[in-house]
Structure formats: structure tokens, C-alpha cells
CSV table of C-alpha atoms in Angstrom, one decimal:
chain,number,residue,atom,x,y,z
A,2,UNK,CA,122.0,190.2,90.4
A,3,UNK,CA,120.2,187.5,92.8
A,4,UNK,CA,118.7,188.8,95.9
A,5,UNK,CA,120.3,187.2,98.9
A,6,UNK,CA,118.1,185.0,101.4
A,7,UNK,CA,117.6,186.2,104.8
A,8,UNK,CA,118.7,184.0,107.9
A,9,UNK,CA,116.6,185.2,111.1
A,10,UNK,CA,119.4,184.2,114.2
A,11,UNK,CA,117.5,184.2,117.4
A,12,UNK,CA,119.5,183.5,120.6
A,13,UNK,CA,119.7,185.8,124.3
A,14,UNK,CA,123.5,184.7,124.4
A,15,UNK,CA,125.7,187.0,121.7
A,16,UNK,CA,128.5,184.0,121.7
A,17,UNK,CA,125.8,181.8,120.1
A,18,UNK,CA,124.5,183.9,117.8
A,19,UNK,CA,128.4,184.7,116.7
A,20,UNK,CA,129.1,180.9,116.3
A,21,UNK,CA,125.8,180.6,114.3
A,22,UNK,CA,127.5,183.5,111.9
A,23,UNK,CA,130.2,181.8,111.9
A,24,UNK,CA,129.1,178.2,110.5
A,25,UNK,CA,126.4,180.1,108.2
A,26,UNK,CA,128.8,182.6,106.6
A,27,UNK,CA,129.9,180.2,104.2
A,28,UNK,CA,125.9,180.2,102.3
A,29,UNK,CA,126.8,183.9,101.9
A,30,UNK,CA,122.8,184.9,102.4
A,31,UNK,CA,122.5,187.9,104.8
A,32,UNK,CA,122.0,186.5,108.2
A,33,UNK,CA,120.0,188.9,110.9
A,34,UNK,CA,120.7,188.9,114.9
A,35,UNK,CA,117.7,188.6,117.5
A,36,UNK,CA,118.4,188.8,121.2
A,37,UNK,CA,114.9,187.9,122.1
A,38,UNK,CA,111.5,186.5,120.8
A,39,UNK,CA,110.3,190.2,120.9
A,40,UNK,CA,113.1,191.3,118.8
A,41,UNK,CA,112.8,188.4,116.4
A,42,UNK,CA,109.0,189.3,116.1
A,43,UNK,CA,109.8,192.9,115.5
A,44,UNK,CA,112.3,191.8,112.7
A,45,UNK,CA,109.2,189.8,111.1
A,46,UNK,CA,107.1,192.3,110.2
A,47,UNK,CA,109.6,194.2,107.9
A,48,UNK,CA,111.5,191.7,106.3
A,49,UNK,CA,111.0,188.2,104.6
A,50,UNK,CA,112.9,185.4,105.6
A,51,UNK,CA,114.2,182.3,104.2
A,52,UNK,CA,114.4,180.0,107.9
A,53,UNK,CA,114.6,180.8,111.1
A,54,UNK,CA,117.0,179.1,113.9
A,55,UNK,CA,115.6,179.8,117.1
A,56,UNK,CA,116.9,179.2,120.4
A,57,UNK,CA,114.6,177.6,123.3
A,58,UNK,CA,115.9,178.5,126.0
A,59,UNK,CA,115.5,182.5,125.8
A,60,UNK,CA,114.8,184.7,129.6
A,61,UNK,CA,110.8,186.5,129.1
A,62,UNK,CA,109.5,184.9,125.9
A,63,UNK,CA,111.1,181.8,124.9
A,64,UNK,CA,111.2,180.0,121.8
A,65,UNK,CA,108.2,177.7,122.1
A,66,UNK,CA,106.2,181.1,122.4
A,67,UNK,CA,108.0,183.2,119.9
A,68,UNK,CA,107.1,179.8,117.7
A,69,UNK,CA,103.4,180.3,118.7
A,70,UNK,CA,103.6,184.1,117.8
A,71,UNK,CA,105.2,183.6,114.2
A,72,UNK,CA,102.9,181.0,113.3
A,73,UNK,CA,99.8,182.8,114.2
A,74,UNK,CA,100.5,185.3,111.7
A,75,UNK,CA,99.7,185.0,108.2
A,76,UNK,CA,102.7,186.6,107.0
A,77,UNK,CA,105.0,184.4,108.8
A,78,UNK,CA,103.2,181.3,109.4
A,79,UNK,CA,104.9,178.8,106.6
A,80,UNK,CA,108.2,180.5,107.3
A,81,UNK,CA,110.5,177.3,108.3
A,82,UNK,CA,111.8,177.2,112.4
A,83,UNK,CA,114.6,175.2,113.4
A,84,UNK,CA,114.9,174.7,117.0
A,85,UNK,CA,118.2,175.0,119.1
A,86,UNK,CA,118.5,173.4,122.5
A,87,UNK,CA,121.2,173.4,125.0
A,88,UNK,CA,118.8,170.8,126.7
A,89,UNK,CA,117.9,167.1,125.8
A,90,UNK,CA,114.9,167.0,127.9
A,91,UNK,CA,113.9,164.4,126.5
A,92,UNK,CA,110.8,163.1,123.6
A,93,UNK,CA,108.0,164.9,125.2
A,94,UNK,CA,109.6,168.6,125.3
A,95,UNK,CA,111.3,167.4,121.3
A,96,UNK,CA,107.5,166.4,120.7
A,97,UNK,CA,106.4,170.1,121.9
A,98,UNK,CA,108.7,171.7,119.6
A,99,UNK,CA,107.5,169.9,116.8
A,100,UNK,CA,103.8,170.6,118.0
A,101,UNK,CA,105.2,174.4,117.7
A,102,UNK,CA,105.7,174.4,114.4
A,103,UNK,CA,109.7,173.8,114.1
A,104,UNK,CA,110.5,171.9,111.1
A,105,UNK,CA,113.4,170.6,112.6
A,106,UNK,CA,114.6,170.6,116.5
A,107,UNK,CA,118.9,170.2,117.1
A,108,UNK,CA,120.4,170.0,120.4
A,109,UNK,CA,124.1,171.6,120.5
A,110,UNK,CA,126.4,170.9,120.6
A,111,UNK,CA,125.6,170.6,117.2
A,112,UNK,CA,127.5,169.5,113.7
A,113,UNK,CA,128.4,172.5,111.9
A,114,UNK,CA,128.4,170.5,109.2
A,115,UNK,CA,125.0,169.4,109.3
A,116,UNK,CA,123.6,172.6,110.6
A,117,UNK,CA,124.5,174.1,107.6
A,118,UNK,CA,123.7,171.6,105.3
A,119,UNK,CA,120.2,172.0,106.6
A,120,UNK,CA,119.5,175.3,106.6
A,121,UNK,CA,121.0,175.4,102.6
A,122,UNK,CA,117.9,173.4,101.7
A,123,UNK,CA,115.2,176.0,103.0
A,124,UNK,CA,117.7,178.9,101.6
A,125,UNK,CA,117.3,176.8,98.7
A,126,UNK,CA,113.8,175.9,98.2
A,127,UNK,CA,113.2,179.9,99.1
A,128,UNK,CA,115.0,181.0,96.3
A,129,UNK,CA,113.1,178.4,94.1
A,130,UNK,CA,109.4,180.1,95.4
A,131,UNK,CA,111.2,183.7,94.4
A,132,UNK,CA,111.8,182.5,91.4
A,133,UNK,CA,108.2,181.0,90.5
A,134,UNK,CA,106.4,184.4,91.8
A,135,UNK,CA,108.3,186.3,89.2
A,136,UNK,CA,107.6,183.9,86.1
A,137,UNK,CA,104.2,184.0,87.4
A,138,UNK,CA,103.6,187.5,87.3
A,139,UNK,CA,105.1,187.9,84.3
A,140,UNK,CA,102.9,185.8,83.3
A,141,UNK,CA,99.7,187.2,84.7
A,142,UNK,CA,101.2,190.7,83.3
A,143,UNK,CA,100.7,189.5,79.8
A,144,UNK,CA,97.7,188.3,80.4
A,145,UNK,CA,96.0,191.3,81.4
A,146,UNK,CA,97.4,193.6,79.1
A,147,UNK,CA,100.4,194.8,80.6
A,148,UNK,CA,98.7,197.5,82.2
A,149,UNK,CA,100.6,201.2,82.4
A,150,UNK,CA,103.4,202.1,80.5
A,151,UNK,CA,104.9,198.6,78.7
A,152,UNK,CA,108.5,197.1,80.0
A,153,UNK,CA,111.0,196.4,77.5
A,154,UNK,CA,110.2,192.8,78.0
A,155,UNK,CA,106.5,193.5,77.9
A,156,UNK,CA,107.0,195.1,74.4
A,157,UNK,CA,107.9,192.0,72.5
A,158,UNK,CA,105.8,190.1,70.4
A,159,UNK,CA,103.5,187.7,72.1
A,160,UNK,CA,105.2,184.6,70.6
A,161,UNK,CA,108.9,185.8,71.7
A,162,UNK,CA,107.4,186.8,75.2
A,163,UNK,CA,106.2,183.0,75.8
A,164,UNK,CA,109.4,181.6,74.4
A,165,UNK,CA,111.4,183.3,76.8
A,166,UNK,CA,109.1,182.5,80.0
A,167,UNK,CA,108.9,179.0,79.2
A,168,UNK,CA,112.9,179.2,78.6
A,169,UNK,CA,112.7,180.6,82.5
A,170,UNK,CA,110.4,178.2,83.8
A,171,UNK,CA,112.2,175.5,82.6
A,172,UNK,CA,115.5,176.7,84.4
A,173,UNK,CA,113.1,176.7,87.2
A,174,UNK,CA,111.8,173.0,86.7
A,175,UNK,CA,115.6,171.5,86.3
A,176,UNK,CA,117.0,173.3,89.1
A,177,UNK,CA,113.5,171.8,91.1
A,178,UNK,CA,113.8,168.4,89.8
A,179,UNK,CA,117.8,168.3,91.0
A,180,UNK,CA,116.5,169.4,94.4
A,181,UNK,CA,114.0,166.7,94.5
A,182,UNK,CA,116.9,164.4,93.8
A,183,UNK,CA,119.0,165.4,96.5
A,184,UNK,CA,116.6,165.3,99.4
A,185,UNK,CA,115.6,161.9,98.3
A,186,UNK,CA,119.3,160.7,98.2
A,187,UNK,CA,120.1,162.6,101.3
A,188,UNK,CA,116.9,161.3,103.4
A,189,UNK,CA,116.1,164.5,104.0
A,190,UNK,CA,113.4,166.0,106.7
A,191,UNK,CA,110.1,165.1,105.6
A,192,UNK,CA,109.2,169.3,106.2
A,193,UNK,CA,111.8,169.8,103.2
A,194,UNK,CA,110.5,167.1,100.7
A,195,UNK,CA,107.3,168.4,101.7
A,196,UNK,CA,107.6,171.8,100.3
A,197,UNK,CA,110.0,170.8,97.5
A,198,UNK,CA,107.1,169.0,96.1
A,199,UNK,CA,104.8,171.3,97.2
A,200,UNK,CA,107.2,173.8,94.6
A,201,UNK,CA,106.9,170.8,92.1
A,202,UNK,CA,103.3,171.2,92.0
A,203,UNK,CA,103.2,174.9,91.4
A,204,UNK,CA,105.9,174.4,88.4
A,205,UNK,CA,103.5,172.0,86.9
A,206,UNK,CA,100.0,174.3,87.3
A,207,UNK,CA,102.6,177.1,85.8
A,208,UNK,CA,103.3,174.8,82.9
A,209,UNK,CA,100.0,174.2,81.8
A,210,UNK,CA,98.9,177.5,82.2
A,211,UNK,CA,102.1,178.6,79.8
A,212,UNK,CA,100.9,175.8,77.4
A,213,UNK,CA,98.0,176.4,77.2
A,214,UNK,CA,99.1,179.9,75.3
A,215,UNK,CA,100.3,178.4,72.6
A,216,UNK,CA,98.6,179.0,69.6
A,217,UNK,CA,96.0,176.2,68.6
A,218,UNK,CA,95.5,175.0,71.8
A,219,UNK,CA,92.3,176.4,72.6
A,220,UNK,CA,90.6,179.7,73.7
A,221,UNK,CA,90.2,181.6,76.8
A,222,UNK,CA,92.4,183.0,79.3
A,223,UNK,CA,94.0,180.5,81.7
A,224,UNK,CA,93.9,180.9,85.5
A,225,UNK,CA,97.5,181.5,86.4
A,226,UNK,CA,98.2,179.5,89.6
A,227,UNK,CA,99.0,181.6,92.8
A,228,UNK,CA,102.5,181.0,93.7
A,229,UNK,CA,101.9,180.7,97.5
């Protein structure tokens, strides 16, 4: 079974964060309420999220400074923010959100449409990191040893162990490689193709390290890439 994303919903007004359910139900991840920055921080140190829609204008902290808070820690700093604004104040207070670390800053009324759209490319290219942190501890697995008391998988012969990660990883690349395609035919934000290729790079590291297991193509260990 695939592990559903988590959708951080910040917003002081329980209408909004009932409409926000209401367009994102349809990605059928697990979306989380917030009533306030403090809340939202409090949710961030338990559980791992996919994006985060946060509302600006909030009473006590607000969203700049919740921004602030996430992105000072290391946990939660490259978590994606999408801003949401009842107020077009202008460039200058769209350039602060930006300078806060939103990927992204909408001012509602929003598309639904589009709302969703974007936050199915972050669920997206979160799933694809999940999925590259597994084939690379497999990986690192079997190159230590195994360690403990062996898996099934871990049991099988070295050979038929590669075979089936690289048959993984390459589910991986094709599904990254279609990904690519879209945010290049959609003109996506440049925070998106940013970490898409960002994911691309990983794949390849990942690749070489599984090829270079292959028998007659040299000694030594590999360094598996870190996945983060």
C-alpha cells in the first residue's frame, strides 16, 4: 500500500480551511488543519509533510513569521510553502513572501482548478523523494551486509537483489522523466522544475552507484548518494 502525502492547511478562519478541503479532497492525500502559525509549528515537529498552504493574514503570528519559523529549522526548511492572501497589496508585500521562502504566493479568490493542480506537483515530486530514500537504503543495506537478522528480500542472491532494484529505480526514473515533461509543457513554477531536476540528479548518482555493482565493472564499494 502507498503511504498517503500530508497537506499542512494553515488558516485562522475554519470556512477557509473547509473550502481548502474541499478543492484538495479530490488528490485523496491526508490533509491536516492549523488555526494558527503556533499550531502549524506544533504539527511540524511530528509529522512530515508534502506542501504547506499557508494563510497570511493570521491574528498573533502570521504567515510571513510562521514562514520564518519553518524555514529556520532543519527539519522543515525545504518543505514547499504556498502563500494565500485575501490582499493584493501589491509587488513589494508578493516580493516579501517570496523573500520568506513561499514557492508560490496566490491571492483568493483563487482557481480551484489551478490550486489544485499546483499543489499535485509537490504531492508529486514528494512521493518521488519517498521513493528514492527506499531504493537507496536498500541499497546501502546490501552494501553493508545486511546487518541483523536478513529480510526476505535481503536473502536473495546478490545478482537477483540488483536486478530487482534496478527494476525499482527504473520505475522511479520513468515516472521522473514524465514529471519533467509535464512541468516543461505546463510552464510550471521554476521552485517545481527546480526540485524535479534536483530528483533527476539523485536518480542519476543512484544509477551509477547500482551500475557500478555489476560484476566486471570494477572494485570497491560505491558511495551511495544521500537522498536528501
Amino acid at each position: 500500500m502507498v503511504q498517503k502525502a500530508k497537506i499542512l492547511l494553515v488558516d485562522d478562519r475554519p470556512e477557509n480551511l473547509l473550502a481548502l478541503e474541499a478543492i484538495l479532497s479530490a488528490l485523496d492525500q491526508t490533509l491536516v488543519r492549523a488555526s494558527s502559525g503556533e499550531e502549524a509549528l506544533k504539527a511540524l515537529l511530528t509529522d512530515d509533510f508534502a506542501v504547506i498552504l499557508l494563510d497570511v493574514q493570521m491574528p498573533g503570528m502570521d504567515g510571513f513569521e510562521t514562514a520564518a519559523h519553518i524555514k529556520r529549522r532543519e527539519r522543515t526548511r525545504d518543505i514547499p510553502i504556498i502563500f494565500l492572501t485575501a490582499i493584493n497589496h501589491g509587488p513589494h508585500h508578493t516580493f516579501r513572501g517570496y523573500a520568506a521562502g513561499a514557492v508560490d504566493y496566490i491571492s483568493k479568490p483563487f482557481d480551484p482548478w489551478v490550486l489544485r493542480a499546483k499543489v499535485s506537483v509537490f504531492v508529486e515530486l514528494y512521493m518521488k523523494n519517498c521513493q528514492l530514500r527506499e531504493q537507496a537504503a536498500l541499497l546501502r543495506l546490501q552494501l553493508e551486509g545486511g546487518g541483523g537478522k536478513p529480510s526476505v528480500g535481503a536473502a536473495k542472491e546478490p545478482a537477483g537483489l540488483l536486478a530487482e532494484l534496478s527494476a525499482r529505480l527504473a520505475a522511479v526514473e520513468e515516472q521522473a522523466e514524465a514529471l519533467s515533461k509535464q512541468l516543461d509543457d505546463e510552464s510550471a513554477d521554476a521552485a517545481a522544475v527546480a526540485t524535479a531536476a534536483h530528483l533527476e540528479r539523485k536518480l542519476t548518482g543512484l544509477r551509477r552507484a547500482l551500475d557500478a555493482l555489476e560484476p566486471g565493472t570494477g572494485s570497491g564499494a560505491p558511495t551511495v548518494p544521500s537522498p536528501n
